[in-house]
Structure formats: structure tokens, C-alpha cells
XYZ file of C-alpha atoms in Angstrom:
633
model
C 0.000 0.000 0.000
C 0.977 3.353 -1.134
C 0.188 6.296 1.348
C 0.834 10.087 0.255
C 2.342 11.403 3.768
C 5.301 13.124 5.143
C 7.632 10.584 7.593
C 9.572 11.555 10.905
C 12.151 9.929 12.809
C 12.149 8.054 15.686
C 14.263 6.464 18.717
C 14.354 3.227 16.501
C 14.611 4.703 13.134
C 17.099 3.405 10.333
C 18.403 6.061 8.120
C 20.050 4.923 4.791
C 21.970 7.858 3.246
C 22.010 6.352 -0.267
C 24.836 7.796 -2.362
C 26.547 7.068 -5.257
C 30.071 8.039 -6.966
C 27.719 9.355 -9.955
C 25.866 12.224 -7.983
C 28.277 13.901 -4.981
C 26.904 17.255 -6.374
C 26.663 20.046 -3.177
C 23.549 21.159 -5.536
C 21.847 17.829 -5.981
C 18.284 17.837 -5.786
C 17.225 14.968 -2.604
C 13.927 13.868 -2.606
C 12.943 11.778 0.365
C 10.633 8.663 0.469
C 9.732 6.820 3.517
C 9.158 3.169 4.621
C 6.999 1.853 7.387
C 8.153 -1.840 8.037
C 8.349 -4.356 10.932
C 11.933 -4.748 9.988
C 12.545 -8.076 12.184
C 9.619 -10.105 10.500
C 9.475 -12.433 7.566
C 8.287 -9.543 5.079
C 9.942 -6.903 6.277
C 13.507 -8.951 6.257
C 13.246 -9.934 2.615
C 11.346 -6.304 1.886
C 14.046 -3.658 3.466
C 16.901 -5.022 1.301
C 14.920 -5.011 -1.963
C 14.261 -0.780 -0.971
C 17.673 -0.638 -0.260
C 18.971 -1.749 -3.470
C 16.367 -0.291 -5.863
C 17.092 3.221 -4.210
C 20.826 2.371 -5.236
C 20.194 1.497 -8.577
C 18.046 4.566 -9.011
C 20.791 7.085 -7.667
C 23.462 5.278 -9.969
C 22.089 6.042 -12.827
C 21.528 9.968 -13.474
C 19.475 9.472 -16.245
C 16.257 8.082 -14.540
C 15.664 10.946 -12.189
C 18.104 13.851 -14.023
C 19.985 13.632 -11.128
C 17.613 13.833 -8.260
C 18.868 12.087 -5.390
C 16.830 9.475 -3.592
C 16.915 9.309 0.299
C 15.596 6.862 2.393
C 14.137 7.134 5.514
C 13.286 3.561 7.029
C 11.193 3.377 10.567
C 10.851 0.181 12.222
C 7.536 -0.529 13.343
C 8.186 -3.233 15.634
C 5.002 -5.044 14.971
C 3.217 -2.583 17.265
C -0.255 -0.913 16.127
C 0.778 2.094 18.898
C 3.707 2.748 17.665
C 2.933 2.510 13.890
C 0.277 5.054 14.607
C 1.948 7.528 16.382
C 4.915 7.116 13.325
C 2.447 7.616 11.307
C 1.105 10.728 12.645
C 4.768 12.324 12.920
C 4.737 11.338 9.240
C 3.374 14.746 8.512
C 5.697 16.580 10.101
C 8.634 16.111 6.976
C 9.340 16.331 3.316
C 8.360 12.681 2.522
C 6.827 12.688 -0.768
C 5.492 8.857 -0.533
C 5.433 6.125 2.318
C 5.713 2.350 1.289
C 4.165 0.613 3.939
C 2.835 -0.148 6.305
C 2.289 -3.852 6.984
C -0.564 -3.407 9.023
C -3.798 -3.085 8.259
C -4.400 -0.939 11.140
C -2.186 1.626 10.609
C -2.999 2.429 7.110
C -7.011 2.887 7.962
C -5.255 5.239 10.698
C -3.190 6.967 7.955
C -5.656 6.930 5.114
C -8.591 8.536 8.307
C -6.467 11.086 8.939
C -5.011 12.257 5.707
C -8.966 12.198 4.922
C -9.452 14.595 7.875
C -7.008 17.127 7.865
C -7.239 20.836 7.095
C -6.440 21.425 2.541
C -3.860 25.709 5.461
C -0.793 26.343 3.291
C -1.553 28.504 -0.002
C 0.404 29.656 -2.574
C -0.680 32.145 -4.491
C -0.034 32.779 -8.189
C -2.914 35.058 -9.622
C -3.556 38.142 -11.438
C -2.412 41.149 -10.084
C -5.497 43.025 -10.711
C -7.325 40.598 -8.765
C -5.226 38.799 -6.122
C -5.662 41.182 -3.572
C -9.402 40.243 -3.332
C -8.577 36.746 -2.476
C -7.346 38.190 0.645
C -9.514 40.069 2.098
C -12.082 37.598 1.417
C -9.498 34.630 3.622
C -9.785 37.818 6.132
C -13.383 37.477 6.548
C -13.340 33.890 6.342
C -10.871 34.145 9.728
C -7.945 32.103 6.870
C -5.563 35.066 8.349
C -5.237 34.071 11.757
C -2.766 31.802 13.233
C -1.698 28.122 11.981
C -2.267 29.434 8.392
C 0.632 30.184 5.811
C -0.601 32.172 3.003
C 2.986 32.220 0.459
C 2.451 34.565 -3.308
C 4.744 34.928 -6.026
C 6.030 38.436 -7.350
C 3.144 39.743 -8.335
C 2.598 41.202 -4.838
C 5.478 42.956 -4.405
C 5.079 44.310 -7.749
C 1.459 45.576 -6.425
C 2.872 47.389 -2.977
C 5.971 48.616 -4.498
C 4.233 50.459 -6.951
C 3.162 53.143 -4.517
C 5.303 54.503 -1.709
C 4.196 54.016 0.791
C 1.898 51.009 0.274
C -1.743 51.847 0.257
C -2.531 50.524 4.591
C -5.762 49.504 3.426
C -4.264 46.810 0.897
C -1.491 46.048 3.408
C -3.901 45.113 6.752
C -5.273 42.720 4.773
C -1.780 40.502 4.084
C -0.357 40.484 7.330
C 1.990 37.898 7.917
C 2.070 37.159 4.592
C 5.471 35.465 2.694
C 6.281 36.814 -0.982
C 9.150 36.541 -3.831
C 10.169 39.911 -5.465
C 12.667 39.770 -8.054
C 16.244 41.267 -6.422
C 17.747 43.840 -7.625
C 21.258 44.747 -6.345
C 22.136 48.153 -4.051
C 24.019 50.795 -7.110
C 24.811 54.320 -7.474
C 22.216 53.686 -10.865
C 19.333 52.289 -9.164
C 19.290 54.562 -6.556
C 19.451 57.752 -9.225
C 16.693 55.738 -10.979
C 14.155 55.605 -8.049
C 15.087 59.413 -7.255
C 13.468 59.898 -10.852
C 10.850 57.361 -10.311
C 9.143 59.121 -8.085
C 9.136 62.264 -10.154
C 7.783 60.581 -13.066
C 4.758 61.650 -14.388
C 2.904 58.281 -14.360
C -0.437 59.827 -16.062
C 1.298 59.333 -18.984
C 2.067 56.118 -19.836
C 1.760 56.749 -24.101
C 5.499 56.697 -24.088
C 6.717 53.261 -22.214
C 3.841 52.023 -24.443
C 5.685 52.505 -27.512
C 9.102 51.847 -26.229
C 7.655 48.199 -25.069
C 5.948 48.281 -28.696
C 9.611 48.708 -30.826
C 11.083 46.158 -28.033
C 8.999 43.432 -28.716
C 10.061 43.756 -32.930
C 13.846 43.434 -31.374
C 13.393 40.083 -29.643
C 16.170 38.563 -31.147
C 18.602 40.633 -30.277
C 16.813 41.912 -26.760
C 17.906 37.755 -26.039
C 21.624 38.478 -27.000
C 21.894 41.699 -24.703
C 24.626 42.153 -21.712
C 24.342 45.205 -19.777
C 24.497 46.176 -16.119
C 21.399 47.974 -15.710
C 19.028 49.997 -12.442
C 18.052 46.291 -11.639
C 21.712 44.552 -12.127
C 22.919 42.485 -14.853
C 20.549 41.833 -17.771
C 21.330 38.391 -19.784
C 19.527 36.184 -20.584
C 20.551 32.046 -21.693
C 19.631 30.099 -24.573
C 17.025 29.000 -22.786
C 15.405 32.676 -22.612
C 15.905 32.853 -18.951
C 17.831 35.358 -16.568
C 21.382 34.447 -15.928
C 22.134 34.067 -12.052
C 18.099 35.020 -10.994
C 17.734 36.111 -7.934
C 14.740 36.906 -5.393
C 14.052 38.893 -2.066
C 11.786 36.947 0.152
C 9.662 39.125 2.185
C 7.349 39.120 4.636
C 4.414 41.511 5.191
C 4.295 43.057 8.711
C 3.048 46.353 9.928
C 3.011 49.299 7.391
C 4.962 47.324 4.574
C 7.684 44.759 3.733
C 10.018 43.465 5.534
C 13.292 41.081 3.932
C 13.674 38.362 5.766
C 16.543 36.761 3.275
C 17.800 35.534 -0.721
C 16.971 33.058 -2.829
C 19.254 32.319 -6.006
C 20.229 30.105 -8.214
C 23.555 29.924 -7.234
C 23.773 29.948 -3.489
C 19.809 29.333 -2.685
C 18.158 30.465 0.468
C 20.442 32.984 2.740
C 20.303 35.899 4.666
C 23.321 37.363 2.112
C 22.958 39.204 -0.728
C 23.401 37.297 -3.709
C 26.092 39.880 -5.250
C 28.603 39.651 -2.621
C 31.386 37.983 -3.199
C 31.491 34.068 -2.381
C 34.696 34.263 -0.619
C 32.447 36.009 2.132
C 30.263 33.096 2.235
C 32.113 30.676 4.247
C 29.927 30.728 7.092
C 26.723 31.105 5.502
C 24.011 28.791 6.355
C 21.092 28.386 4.299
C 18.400 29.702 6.602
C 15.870 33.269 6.956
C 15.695 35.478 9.163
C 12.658 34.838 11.859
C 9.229 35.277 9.610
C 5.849 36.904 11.404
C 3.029 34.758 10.570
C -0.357 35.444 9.943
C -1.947 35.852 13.663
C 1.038 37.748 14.698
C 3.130 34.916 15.658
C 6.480 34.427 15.644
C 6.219 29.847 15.907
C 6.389 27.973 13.113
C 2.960 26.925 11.835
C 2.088 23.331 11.258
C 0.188 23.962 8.361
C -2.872 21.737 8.883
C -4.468 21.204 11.688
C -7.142 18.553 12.778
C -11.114 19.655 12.377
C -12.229 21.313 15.458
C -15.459 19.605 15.933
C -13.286 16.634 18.107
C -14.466 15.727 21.835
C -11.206 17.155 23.358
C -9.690 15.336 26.501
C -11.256 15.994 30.176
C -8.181 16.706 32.217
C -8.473 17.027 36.034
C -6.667 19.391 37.804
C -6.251 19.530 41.431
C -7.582 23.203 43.216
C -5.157 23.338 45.566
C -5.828 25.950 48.676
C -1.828 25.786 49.592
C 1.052 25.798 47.207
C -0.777 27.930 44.429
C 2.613 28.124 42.611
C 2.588 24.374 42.154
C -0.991 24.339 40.343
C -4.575 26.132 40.995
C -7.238 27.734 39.611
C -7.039 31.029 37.679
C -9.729 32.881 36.502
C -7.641 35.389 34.208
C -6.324 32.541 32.176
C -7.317 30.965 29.200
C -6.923 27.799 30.452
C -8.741 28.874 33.915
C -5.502 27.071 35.461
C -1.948 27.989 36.111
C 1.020 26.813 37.872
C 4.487 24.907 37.406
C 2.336 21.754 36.532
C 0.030 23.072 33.866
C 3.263 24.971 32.249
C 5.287 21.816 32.003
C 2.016 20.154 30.187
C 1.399 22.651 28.237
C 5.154 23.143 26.843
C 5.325 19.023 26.478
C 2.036 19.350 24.378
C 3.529 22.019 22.371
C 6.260 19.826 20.858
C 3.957 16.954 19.219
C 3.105 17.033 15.873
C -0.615 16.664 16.250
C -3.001 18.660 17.865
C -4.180 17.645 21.566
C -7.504 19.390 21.932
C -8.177 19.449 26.132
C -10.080 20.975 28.499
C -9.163 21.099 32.580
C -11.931 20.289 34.992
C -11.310 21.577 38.538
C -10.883 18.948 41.190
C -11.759 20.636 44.649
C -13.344 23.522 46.452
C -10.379 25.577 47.231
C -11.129 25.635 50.789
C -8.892 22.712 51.192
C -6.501 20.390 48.829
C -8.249 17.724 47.700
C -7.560 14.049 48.146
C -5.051 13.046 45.648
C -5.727 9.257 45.735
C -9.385 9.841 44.898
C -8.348 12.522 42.270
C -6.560 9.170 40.755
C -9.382 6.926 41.238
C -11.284 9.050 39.312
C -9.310 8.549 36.040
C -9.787 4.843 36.618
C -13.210 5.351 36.816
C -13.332 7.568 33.250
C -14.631 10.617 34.742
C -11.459 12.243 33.578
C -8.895 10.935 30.717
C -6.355 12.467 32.372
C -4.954 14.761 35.141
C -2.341 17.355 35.288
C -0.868 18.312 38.663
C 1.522 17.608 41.522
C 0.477 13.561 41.753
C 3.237 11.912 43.096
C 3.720 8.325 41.674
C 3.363 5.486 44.250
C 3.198 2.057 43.461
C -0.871 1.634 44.438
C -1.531 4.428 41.802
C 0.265 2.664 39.267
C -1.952 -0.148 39.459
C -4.893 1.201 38.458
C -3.657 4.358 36.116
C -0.529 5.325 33.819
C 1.731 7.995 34.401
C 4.381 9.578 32.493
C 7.811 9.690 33.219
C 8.238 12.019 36.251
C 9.023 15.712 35.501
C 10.100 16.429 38.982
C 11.932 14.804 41.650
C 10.442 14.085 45.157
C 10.517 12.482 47.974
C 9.194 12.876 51.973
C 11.425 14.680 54.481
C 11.032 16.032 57.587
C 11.170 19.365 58.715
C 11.339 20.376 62.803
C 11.948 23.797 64.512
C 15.340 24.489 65.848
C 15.984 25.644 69.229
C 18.197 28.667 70.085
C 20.656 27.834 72.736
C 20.962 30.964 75.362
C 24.310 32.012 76.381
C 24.683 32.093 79.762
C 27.382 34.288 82.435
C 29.287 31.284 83.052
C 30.004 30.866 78.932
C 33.284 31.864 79.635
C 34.488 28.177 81.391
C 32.327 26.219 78.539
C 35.667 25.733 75.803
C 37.145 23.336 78.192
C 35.323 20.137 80.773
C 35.747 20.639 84.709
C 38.798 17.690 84.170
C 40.389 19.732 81.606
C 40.601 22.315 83.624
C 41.810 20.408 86.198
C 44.495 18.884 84.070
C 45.381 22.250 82.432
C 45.701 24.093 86.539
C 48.226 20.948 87.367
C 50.212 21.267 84.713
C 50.789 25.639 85.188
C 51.930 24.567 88.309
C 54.003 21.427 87.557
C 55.898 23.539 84.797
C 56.461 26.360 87.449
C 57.565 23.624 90.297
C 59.868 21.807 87.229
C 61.589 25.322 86.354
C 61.947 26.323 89.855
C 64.026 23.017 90.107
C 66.296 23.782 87.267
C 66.782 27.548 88.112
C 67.058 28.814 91.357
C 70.908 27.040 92.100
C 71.912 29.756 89.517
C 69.203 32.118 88.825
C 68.587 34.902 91.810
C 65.347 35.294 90.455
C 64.148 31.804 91.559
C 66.122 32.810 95.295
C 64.995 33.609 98.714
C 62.615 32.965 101.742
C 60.639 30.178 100.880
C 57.881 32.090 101.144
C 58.828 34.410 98.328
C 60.427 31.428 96.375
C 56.333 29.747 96.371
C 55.006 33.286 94.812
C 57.687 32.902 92.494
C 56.517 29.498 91.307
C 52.814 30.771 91.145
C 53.252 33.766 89.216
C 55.601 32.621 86.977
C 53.387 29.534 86.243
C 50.429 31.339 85.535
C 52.015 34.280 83.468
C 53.126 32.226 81.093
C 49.559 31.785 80.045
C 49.782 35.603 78.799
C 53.593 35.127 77.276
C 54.175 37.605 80.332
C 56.666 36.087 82.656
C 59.426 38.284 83.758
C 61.631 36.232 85.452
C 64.494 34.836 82.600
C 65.639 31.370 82.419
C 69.482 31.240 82.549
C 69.987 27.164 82.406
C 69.946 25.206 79.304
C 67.361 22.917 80.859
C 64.986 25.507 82.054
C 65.097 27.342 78.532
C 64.364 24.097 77.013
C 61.281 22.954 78.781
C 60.184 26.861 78.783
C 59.863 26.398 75.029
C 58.104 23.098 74.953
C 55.793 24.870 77.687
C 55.326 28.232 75.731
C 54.190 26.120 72.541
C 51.793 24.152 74.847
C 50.114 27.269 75.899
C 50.073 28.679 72.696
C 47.412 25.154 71.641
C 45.540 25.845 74.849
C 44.998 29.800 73.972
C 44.163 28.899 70.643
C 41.862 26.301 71.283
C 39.953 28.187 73.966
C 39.370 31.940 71.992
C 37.961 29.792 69.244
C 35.578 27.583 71.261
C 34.838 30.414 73.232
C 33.681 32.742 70.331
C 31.762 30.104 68.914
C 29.864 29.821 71.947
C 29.678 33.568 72.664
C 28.489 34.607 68.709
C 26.980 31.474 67.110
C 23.034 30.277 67.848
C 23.496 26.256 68.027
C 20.498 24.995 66.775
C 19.330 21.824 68.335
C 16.310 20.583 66.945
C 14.687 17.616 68.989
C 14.067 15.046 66.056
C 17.114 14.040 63.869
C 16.063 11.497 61.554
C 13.693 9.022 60.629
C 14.612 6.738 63.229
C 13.648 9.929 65.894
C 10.418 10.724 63.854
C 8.877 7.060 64.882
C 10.068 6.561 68.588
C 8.257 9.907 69.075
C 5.252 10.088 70.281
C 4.545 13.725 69.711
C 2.113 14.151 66.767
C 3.109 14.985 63.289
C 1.870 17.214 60.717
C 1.268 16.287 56.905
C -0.355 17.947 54.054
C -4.221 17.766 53.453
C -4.657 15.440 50.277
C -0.858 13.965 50.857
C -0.152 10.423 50.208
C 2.414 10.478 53.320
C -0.674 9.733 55.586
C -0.846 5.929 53.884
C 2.912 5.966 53.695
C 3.551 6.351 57.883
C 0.335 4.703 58.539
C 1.257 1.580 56.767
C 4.100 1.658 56.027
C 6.186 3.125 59.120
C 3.809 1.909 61.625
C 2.991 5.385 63.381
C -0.592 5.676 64.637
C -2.720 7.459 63.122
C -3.632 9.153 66.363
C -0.175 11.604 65.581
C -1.223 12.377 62.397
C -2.297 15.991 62.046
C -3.781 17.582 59.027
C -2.573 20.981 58.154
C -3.824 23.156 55.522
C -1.407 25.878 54.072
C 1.905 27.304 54.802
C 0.358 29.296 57.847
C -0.814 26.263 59.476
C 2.642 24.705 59.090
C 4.799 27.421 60.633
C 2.120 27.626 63.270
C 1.854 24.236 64.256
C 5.695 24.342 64.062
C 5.930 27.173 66.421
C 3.038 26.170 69.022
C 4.866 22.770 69.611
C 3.427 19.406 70.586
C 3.079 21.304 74.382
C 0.999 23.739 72.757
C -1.445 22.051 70.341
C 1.191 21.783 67.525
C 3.264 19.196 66.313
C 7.097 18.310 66.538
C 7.382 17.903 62.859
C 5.936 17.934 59.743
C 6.350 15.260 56.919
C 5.981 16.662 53.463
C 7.617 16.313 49.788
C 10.707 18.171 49.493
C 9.484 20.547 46.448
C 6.941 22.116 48.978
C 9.586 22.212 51.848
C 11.726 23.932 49.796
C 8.380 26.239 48.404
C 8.348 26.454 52.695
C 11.480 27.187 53.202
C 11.452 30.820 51.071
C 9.065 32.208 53.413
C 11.134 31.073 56.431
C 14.445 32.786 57.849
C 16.020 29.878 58.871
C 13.393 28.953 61.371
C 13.233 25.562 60.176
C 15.505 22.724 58.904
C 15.064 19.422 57.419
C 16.694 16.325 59.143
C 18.168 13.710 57.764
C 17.588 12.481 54.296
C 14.887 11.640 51.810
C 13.057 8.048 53.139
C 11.298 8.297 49.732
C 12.460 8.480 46.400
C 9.615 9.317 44.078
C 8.845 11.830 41.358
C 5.767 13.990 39.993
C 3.960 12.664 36.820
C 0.649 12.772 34.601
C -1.498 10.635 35.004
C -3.633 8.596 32.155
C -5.976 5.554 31.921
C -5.178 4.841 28.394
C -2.655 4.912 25.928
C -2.270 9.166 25.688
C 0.866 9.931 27.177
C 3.278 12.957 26.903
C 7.292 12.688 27.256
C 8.450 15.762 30.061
């Protein structure tokens, strides 16, 4: 079976880049055809080399196709109805000019239905001048102007705006957004002296370009054999009565005239260059336009058909949350009537397939509080929605009843306690060190002192007299030392020696104490009273979660915590409340919650809160579906 489609590639899709030694032109023509084939299957084994080679022997031999280049693009169907469909659906999406295939009945009826169904909206236009403009403000009324319509002319448009300056507004707001060809004439010193006098031509009387066109027309022969640089370039023509090196402006219709968006020529084809510069300043080119404004104002590409609007478009739940409104809610000012981080990642996953998704989102919920999540699911299963968009977390009891897509966020539960502000008391001062290290520190100061007192006073006066004096000695210099501010000197080798091991073991102990000290004396230790997990269950304070949450199931069943602790909070407020009050209060020791809304929390906290210890879940966000509708995020 023969199907007239376009073809798009897939995860799975073979490309064959047929080429031969015949046709390594850079300005071959390529035309592509398509194949739709279960490729590991009796037919399609024997079938994809026959394609194969008959593409080869076509684009060996230039003088079947003039030297038009075949390309084939093979997809691999993998016996699956789903996945032939949606290939064939993409098929419309690329310059395919023919699709052999496919094997199954199935997905031809699909492709041969919707080929039947689609909407006849690109137009090119190739009329009289005298009339085309009608033709346009007759799409206008028709609403054929608006967006996902591509309305291209030939030069006979151009020709009509260009012949008054400026162009008459009424003719222009009909052809906004419109694409045209205008023959290109080069930038000169002759064509701009030639539109000076243009405009000062007295076009009332046209008798005399009459005639000169009249004795023209008797000169064809050797009009055909002329070779002059002209006001519009170079003016030759080949045996074939054509312009040598043709070349077009392509521009689109915006505003109060025309705009160039880029070339076309024979020689270089589609750039944003003129065609006259040299090609040594070509090296980079790429063959691309500038962006074009499309008919509605829009800057996006359009498809160019679209499906009919009379389909029964998808009913899409979507939760009204009361708390977390930046996550997904109601909004009146929309379009949609919904907004949130969850509707926009939909919306710009929809936006990338090929085919229309015609939807409408049902609110799920009151407002007042966030509805219940589970049921939200159970309601797909049930086929009062097709579908819901939100924050649903997938768990392993909602995937056996519904689909989701892969998940386009990350979660999982943590917890998330108040932290306690230690207050610094009049005694901080002794905190840096225990009661035995100061102990241990006091006996050494004076078992230095007693050690240098040893070694020093036989020849040092200093360390000399009553023994009452000598004891001062031994205190004071034990204890100054602690300051570097000992007077007495050390005159013995001995004495000097241990006086330097002693002065660097001071120097630790100074050290170590300012720095433990300030810590104490400038930094808030916060001690929160659950660390973990492991804290969160021998507890028997109660515990806040979200309303509509699935964490209620998840430490109900699955941790084991009674559901006498579980609390049910509402919004943010309600969690830094409950958070503040305290289980002695009427609040709760912690709340349990996904981490996206902790850290949504979090912002409108100044560090009053923490999380302990790590995810105990590892989940993710999804869509959910009861059929075969799904959208890659």
C-alpha cells in the first residue's frame, strides 16, 4: 500500500543515506521517500533489502531521475499498532513525498482517516495582479488570516505594494503575515538615481513606455543576446530565454509594509546574504531566513494543517489546591482557567507533538482545602477524567490502576522540625574546656612552674629567697606564662628548654579556647529535637502532613505510626504555626511533606526551620492517564 504522507524519525529509526560516486553534487536535488516496516519479520527482512537496493540502482544512474537524489528514511515498526500510529502521525511533520508501507492493516485505515481529515492551510498564491488582492480580504473574513495558516504569493505582490510609496494601509492590513518573492535587484549608485526619478515621473502618462515596449517586442532577437548592467543589475539572458544568475528577495508583510527576511538564487539558494557579494564572504553562511511573522502575529512555526475542530477534546483534572498555588490552581484570568508549574510543564510538552491535543481542565476541589489526591486518581480509573495534570506523586498503588508519564520532577518525603536557640549564659566563659580539663590544664601551670623552679634557682637569683617568696615565684611565673608575660628569665639550658616546649603548649591551649569560646559567645546552636527518621517514629509527639498527601498511607502503613499523631494541616500558615506552638501547645514536633513544597516552605522562612536527615522516599511527579495518551516531560 501506497500512502501520500510526510515521515519523521524516531528512537528506533534506520536512516540509509544512499549515495553514489555518480551524484556527490553540493547542488543535488534529494527527494525523500519513507518506509513503514516491521523490519525483524518475515516480510519486512526480505522487503528492506529489496528498498535498499532499488534506491541504489536509481541514484546510480543519473538518467532516470536527471539527477535527483533518492533518500531513504526507514522506521521500524516493531510489529506494534501504537507505535505505527503515532509514526504515522509524525509522518506529517517532513518532506516525505510517498510512504511504502505499512504492513498493518491498522495503521494504514489510521493513515488513510487522517489524511482524509485534515485541514487542505498552506496557499500559494499565483494570480492576477489586478485581482489577487481580493482573495485576501475575502481569507480575512473567512478568519484564513489568523494563526496556523501560511498564506505564500509569487512576485506579483510585491510588484502591487511597491508600486506606490508608501503602500496603500488599506491593501497592506489585509496581508499580514504574509510570505512573498520579489525579483532582487542589487544596491548601485544607478538604481538609486533611478528611483530618485521614479518618483518624479509623471505616471499619467504612460503613451510613451507604451511605444518603447511596442519597438522592443520587434527586437526580440537581439533583446535575447543583450549584456548590460542595468538599475536592476545584470541583464542576460541564456539560450534557454531565462535570466542568468536570478535572484529573489523573500519578504514578509508586517506592519506598514515589507520586511526582507533573506535571498533566494540560483547559485547559493536560500540565505540571509545578498546574492552579489562575493562568495569568498560566504564561508559561514548557512542556508536559513531570518525569523518570519506569521499570519496571527506569531512568531512559531505553523504546522500547516491542523485537525477539524469539531473533536471531543480530553477531560483533564486538575487539582484546586488551597496551599502551594505556585505548584498548580485555579485562575480565573487565564485561558486555560488554570496555572502553575504543573500546567506549564504540560502545556510546553504538548507544544512539541506534531498533532493537535484538543483538552479541556476540569477543577478537582473547592479551594477551601486540597483535595484528596488518591481519589483525584481513582477518578481517572473510573473515566470521569482521561487524564490529570498536577503535583500527583507516583506510588506504586496508583500505578496499578492508572498510567503515568515519566516524572518531571523529583520528590521524595522529608522532615522538617523547629530548631531551638541555645541561650548564652554568664558562666560561657568556662564552657571551651570540661571541669577535668581544667583540672588537668591548673596541674600542669603549676608542675611547669615547680619543674623550672628546680632547674633555676641554684643559679638564677630570680628563683632565690625565703621560701615564702620562692612559692610566689613558682605561682606567678606559672600562671604568666599563660599571657607570654613572665618576667623572670631562664638562665639554664634545661629551664630554657622545657620553657619552650611549655610556651608552645600554651600557645594550643589559647588557641583552642578563643575559638571555642567565640563560637559559643556569637553562634546560635540549633538543636532541633528530632534528627532522623529513626527519631520521627520513637516519638510520640504528633506529626503534621499535608491535606490530600499520600504520606498519611505511607507512615500509617508503612512506618507503623498511629494514626492518632497524624495531624492535618492546611497551608503554609498552618505549618509554621503548628511548628511554632509545639506538641506542648497544640502543635506538632514535625511535619512530613515532599521536598518541592519544603523547599516552596522554606522561602518564606528565615532559617526557622531545617530538614533532618535524608529523603526516606524516592519518588517523582507525573501525569497521570488511563489509556494509551501519554506525553514525554
Amino acid at each position: 500500500m501506497w500512502v501520500l504522507s510526510v515521515v519523521a524519525m524516531a528512537d528506533d529509526n534506520i536512516t540509509v543515506n544512499t549515495s553514489s560516486s555518480s551524484s556527490s553534487s553540493t547542488e543535488q536535488k534529494v527527494v525523500n521517500i519513507g518506509a513503514l516496516l516491521t523490519v525483524n519479520s518475515v516480510i519486512g527482512r526480505s522487503v528492506k533489502p529489496a528498498i535498499i537496493a532499488a534506491v541504489d540502482d536509481v541514484n546510480s544512474d543519473p538518467s532516470i531521475l536527471g539527477g535527483t537524489h533518492l533518500n531513504l528514511i526507514l522506521q521500524d515498526t516493531n510489529c506494534s499498532g501504537f507505535i505505527g500510529t503515532i509514526e504515522a502521525l509524525e509522518l506529517m511533520e517532513k518532506n516525505v513525498v510517498a510512504t511504502i508501507g505499512p504492513q498493518s492493516s491498522t495503521i494504514a485505515h489510521v493513515i488513510s482517516h487522517v489524511i482524509n481529515e485534515l485541514h487542505s492551510r498552506v496557499y500559494v498564491v499565483h494570480v492576477n495582479p489586478d485581482t489577487g488582492v481580493k482573495i485576501f480580504k475575502i481569507a480575512k473574513t473567512l478568519g484564513m488570516m489568523e494563526s496556523g495558516y501560511v498564506w505564500i504569493t509569487t512576485d506579483w505582490l510585491p510588484a502591487i505594494l511597491d508600486s506606490s510609496d508608501p503602500p496603500d494601509s488599506d491593501i497592506v492590513a489585509h496581508l499580514q503575515g504574509v510570505v512573498s518573492l520579489r525579483q532582487h535587484t542589487p544596491d548601485s549608485d544607478l538604481k538609486k538615481k533611478f528611483a530618485g526619478r521614479w518618483k518624479n515621473m509623471n505616471l499619467k502618462q504612460p503613451a510613451s513606455f507604451n511605444s518603447r515596449l511596442t519597438k522592443a517586442q520587434s527586437f526580440s532577437k537581439r533583446f535575447l543576446t543583450t549584456n548590460f548592467t542595468g538599475a536592476t543589475g545584470e541583464v542576460r539572458f541564456d539560450s534557454d530565454k531565462d535570466r542568468v544568475h536570478p535572484a529573489y528577495d523573500i519578504v514578509n508583510i508586517v506592519g506598514t509594509g515589507l520586511r526582507t527576511v533573506g535571498y533566494w538564487s540560483k547559485s547559493f539558494g536560500l540565505s540571509v546574504n545578498q546574492p552579489e557579494k562575493p562568495k569568498t564572504n560566504r564561508l559561514n553562511d548557512v542556508k536559513r531566513l531570518y525569523s518570519v511573522i506569521w499570519p496571527g502575529e506569531t512568531s512559531v512555526k505553523p504546522r500547516g494543517w491542523v485537525f477539524p475542530n469539531n473533536g471531543i477534546p480530553l477531560r483533564i483534572g486538575v487539582p484546586f489546591r488551597h496551599s502551594y498555588k505556585e505548584v498548580v490552581t485555579k485562575d480565573v484570568r487565564s485561558p486555560l482557567g488554570v496555572r502553575g508549574y504543573s500546567v506549564d510543564v504540560f502545556e510546553a510538552a504538548v507544544s512539541l507533538l506534531p498533532y493537535p491535543v484538543p483538552r479541556k481542565y476540569v477543577l478537582y476541589g473547592d479551594g477551601l482545602r486540597n483535595p484528596s489526591y488518591t481519589n483525584l486518581v481513582a477518578d481517572v480509573a473510573d473515566n470521569t477524567f482521561d487524564a490529570v495534570v498536577g503535583d500527583v506523586t507516583i506510588t506504586t498503588n496508583r500505578t496499578r490502576i492508572v498510567d503515568f508519564t515519566q516524572p518531571y520532577m523529583e520528590s521524595g518525603l522529608v522532615i522538617v522540625v523547629p530548631v531551638k536557640k541555645s541561650k548564652t549564659s554568664q558562666w560561657a566563659f568556662l564552657k571551651p574546656f570540661s571541669f577535668q580539663m581544667w583540672l588537668v590544664t591548673g596541674g600542669f601551670f603549676l608542675l611547669v612552674g615547680f619543674v623550672v623552679w628546680i632547674l633555676e634557682h641554684r643559679f638564677n637569683h630570680e628563683f632565690r629567697g625565703p621560701p615564702s617568696q620562692q612559692v610566689i615565684t613558682i605561682l606567678w611565673f606559672s600562671f604568666s606564662t599563660m599571657f607570654f608575660s613572665h618576667r623572670e628569665n631562664t638562665v639554664s639550658t634545661l629551664g630554657r628548654f622545657v620553657l619552650l616546649l611549655w610556651l608552645f603548649v600554651v600557645l594550643i591551649i589559647n588557641s583552642s579556647y578563643t575559638a571555642s569560646l567565640t563560637s559559643i559567645l556569637t553562634v546560635q546552636q540549633l538543636t532541633p529535637g528530632i534528627e532522623g527518621i529513626d527519631g520521627l517514629i520513637s516519638s510520640n509527639d504528633p506529626i503534621g502532613i499535608q491535606d490530600g498527601s499520600f504520606a498519611y498511607s505511607y507512615l500509617v502503613q508503612e512506618l507503623n505510626i498511629a494514626e492518632s499523631r497524624i495531624r492535618y494541616l492546611k497551608d503554609e500558615t498552618c505549618y509554621i504555626n503548628a511548628l511554632r506552638l509545639g506538641p506542648k501547645h497544640g502543635g506538632v514536633a514535625a511535619i512530613v511533606d515532599e521536598l518541592p513544597y519544603v523547599e516552596l516552605l522554606m522561602t518564606h522562612t528565615k532559617c526557622e526551620f531545617r530538614i533532618v536527615g535524608r529523603e526516606f522516599t524516592k519518588s517523582g511527579w507525573g501525569f497521570v492517564s488511563f489509556f494509551w495518551f501519554s506525553v514525554e516531560v
